[in-house]
């Protein structure tokens, strides 16, 4: 399934690899895009384009485990950082086993 936002043809979720309908997770959440601190740190375009295409289980899991948008933007703004969160890593392992 081609993704209109990123132009990638990668068919599966970028965390669990399952082929499912995907939604775009902003690694720097939209809620902080107008915050000066983050604008200075990342720049507007980077904040809009840096993200992952995720299935709903992975995506919801991330926002449940890390509900604070500023924390996501500060500490979990790359895929590697996100997977370094023990809860997220565990969640992804669980999602991989789902149909
Ligand atoms: Zn997934
Ligand atoms: Zn998200």
mmCIF file of C-alpha atoms and ligand atoms in Angstrom:
data_model
loop_
_atom_site.group_PDB
_atom_site.id
_atom_site.type_symbol
_atom_site.label_atom_id
_atom_site.label_comp_id
_atom_site.label_asym_id
_atom_site.label_seq_id
_atom_site.Cartn_x
_atom_site.Cartn_y
_atom_site.Cartn_z
ATOM 1 C CA UNK A 1 0.000 0.000 0.000
ATOM 2 C CA UNK A 2 1.568 3.281 -1.072
ATOM 3 C CA UNK A 3 1.418 6.004 1.514
ATOM 4 C CA UNK A 4 0.340 9.411 0.291
ATOM 5 C CA UNK A 5 2.138 11.320 3.008
ATOM 6 C CA UNK A 6 5.606 9.818 2.771
ATOM 7 C CA UNK A 7 5.529 8.358 -0.728
ATOM 8 C CA UNK A 8 6.932 5.132 0.642
ATOM 9 C CA UNK A 9 5.747 1.826 -0.730
ATOM 10 C CA UNK A 10 6.648 0.009 2.478
ATOM 11 C CA UNK A 11 3.549 -2.130 3.052
ATOM 12 C CA UNK A 12 3.686 -2.769 6.779
ATOM 13 C CA UNK A 13 3.672 -0.943 10.054
ATOM 14 C CA UNK A 14 7.133 0.497 10.801
ATOM 15 C CA UNK A 15 7.153 -0.993 14.278
ATOM 16 C CA UNK A 16 5.460 -4.390 14.117
ATOM 17 C CA UNK A 17 5.703 -5.015 10.356
ATOM 18 C CA UNK A 18 2.092 -6.148 10.025
ATOM 19 C CA UNK A 19 0.322 -5.175 6.825
ATOM 20 C CA UNK A 20 -2.591 -3.086 8.095
ATOM 21 C CA UNK A 21 -4.135 0.307 7.424
ATOM 22 C CA UNK A 22 -1.502 2.775 8.635
ATOM 23 C CA UNK A 23 -1.669 6.197 10.186
ATOM 24 C CA UNK A 24 1.139 8.726 10.433
ATOM 25 C CA UNK A 25 2.634 9.199 13.899
ATOM 26 C CA UNK A 26 4.399 12.535 14.266
ATOM 27 C CA UNK A 27 7.550 11.870 16.288
ATOM 28 C CA UNK A 28 7.266 15.498 17.315
ATOM 29 C CA UNK A 29 3.517 15.812 18.032
ATOM 30 C CA UNK A 30 1.521 18.538 16.260
ATOM 31 C CA UNK A 31 0.534 19.921 19.661
ATOM 32 C CA UNK A 32 4.052 21.298 20.168
ATOM 33 C CA UNK A 33 4.693 22.534 16.618
ATOM 34 C CA UNK A 34 3.995 26.100 17.657
ATOM 35 C CA UNK A 35 6.167 25.938 20.742
ATOM 36 C CA UNK A 36 9.258 28.132 20.308
ATOM 37 C CA UNK A 37 11.572 25.690 22.005
ATOM 38 C CA UNK A 38 10.746 22.905 19.572
ATOM 39 C CA UNK A 39 10.630 25.222 16.559
ATOM 40 C CA UNK A 40 14.188 26.286 17.372
ATOM 41 C CA UNK A 41 15.335 22.745 17.968
ATOM 42 C CA UNK A 42 13.849 20.945 14.964
ATOM 43 C CA UNK A 43 12.461 23.501 12.513
ATOM 44 C CA UNK A 44 8.931 23.505 11.138
ATOM 45 C CA UNK A 45 9.444 21.171 8.197
ATOM 46 C CA UNK A 46 11.293 18.566 10.222
ATOM 47 C CA UNK A 47 8.492 18.507 12.789
ATOM 48 C CA UNK A 48 5.873 18.023 10.077
ATOM 49 C CA UNK A 49 7.679 15.296 8.194
ATOM 50 C CA UNK A 50 9.467 13.286 10.858
ATOM 51 C CA UNK A 51 7.259 10.356 11.674
ATOM 52 C CA UNK A 52 6.371 6.716 11.355
ATOM 53 C CA UNK A 53 3.586 4.914 9.545
ATOM 54 C CA UNK A 54 1.939 2.772 12.156
ATOM 55 C CA UNK A 55 -0.937 0.349 12.500
ATOM 56 C CA UNK A 56 -3.641 1.367 14.945
ATOM 57 C CA UNK A 57 -2.506 -1.037 17.688
ATOM 58 C CA UNK A 58 1.068 0.288 17.717
ATOM 59 C CA UNK A 59 -0.084 3.886 17.344
ATOM 60 C CA UNK A 60 -2.641 3.772 20.146
ATOM 61 C CA UNK A 61 -0.190 1.919 22.363
ATOM 62 C CA UNK A 62 2.399 4.675 22.068
ATOM 63 C CA UNK A 63 -0.078 7.387 23.007
ATOM 64 C CA UNK A 64 -1.424 5.311 25.897
ATOM 65 C CA UNK A 65 2.059 4.604 27.240
ATOM 66 C CA UNK A 66 3.374 8.140 26.693
ATOM 67 C CA UNK A 67 0.351 10.437 26.925
ATOM 68 C CA UNK A 68 2.322 13.668 27.322
ATOM 69 C CA UNK A 69 3.056 15.286 23.984
ATOM 70 C CA UNK A 70 5.995 17.275 25.306
ATOM 71 C CA UNK A 71 7.566 14.109 26.649
ATOM 72 C CA UNK A 72 7.185 12.453 23.244
ATOM 73 C CA UNK A 73 8.804 15.455 21.570
ATOM 74 C CA UNK A 74 11.618 15.677 24.119
ATOM 75 C CA UNK A 75 12.526 12.063 24.714
ATOM 76 C CA UNK A 76 10.961 9.898 22.022
ATOM 77 C CA UNK A 77 11.490 11.859 18.823
ATOM 78 C CA UNK A 78 13.102 9.009 16.833
ATOM 79 C CA UNK A 79 12.114 5.410 16.205
ATOM 80 C CA UNK A 80 15.176 4.203 18.140
ATOM 81 C CA UNK A 81 14.314 6.338 21.173
ATOM 82 C CA UNK A 82 10.710 5.180 21.068
ATOM 83 C CA UNK A 83 11.755 1.529 21.066
ATOM 84 C CA UNK A 84 14.115 2.213 23.965
ATOM 85 C CA UNK A 85 11.024 2.810 26.120
ATOM 86 C CA UNK A 86 10.522 -0.587 27.822
ATOM 87 C CA UNK A 87 6.746 -0.338 27.670
ATOM 88 C CA UNK A 88 6.749 0.467 23.959
ATOM 89 C CA UNK A 89 9.194 -2.340 23.147
ATOM 90 C CA UNK A 90 7.033 -4.776 25.078
ATOM 91 C CA UNK A 91 3.872 -3.509 23.414
ATOM 92 C CA UNK A 92 5.378 -3.941 19.925
ATOM 93 C CA UNK A 93 6.394 -7.504 20.744
ATOM 94 C CA UNK A 94 2.801 -8.174 21.753
ATOM 95 C CA UNK A 95 1.386 -6.513 18.611
ATOM 96 C CA UNK A 96 3.621 -8.685 16.410
ATOM 97 C CA UNK A 97 1.777 -11.725 17.697
ATOM 98 C CA UNK A 98 -1.646 -10.335 16.842
ATOM 99 C CA UNK A 99 -3.359 -11.192 13.549
HETATM 100 ZN ZN1 LIG B 1 2.186 -1.930 14.260
HETATM 101 ZN ZN1 LIG B 2 0.834 9.535 17.029
#
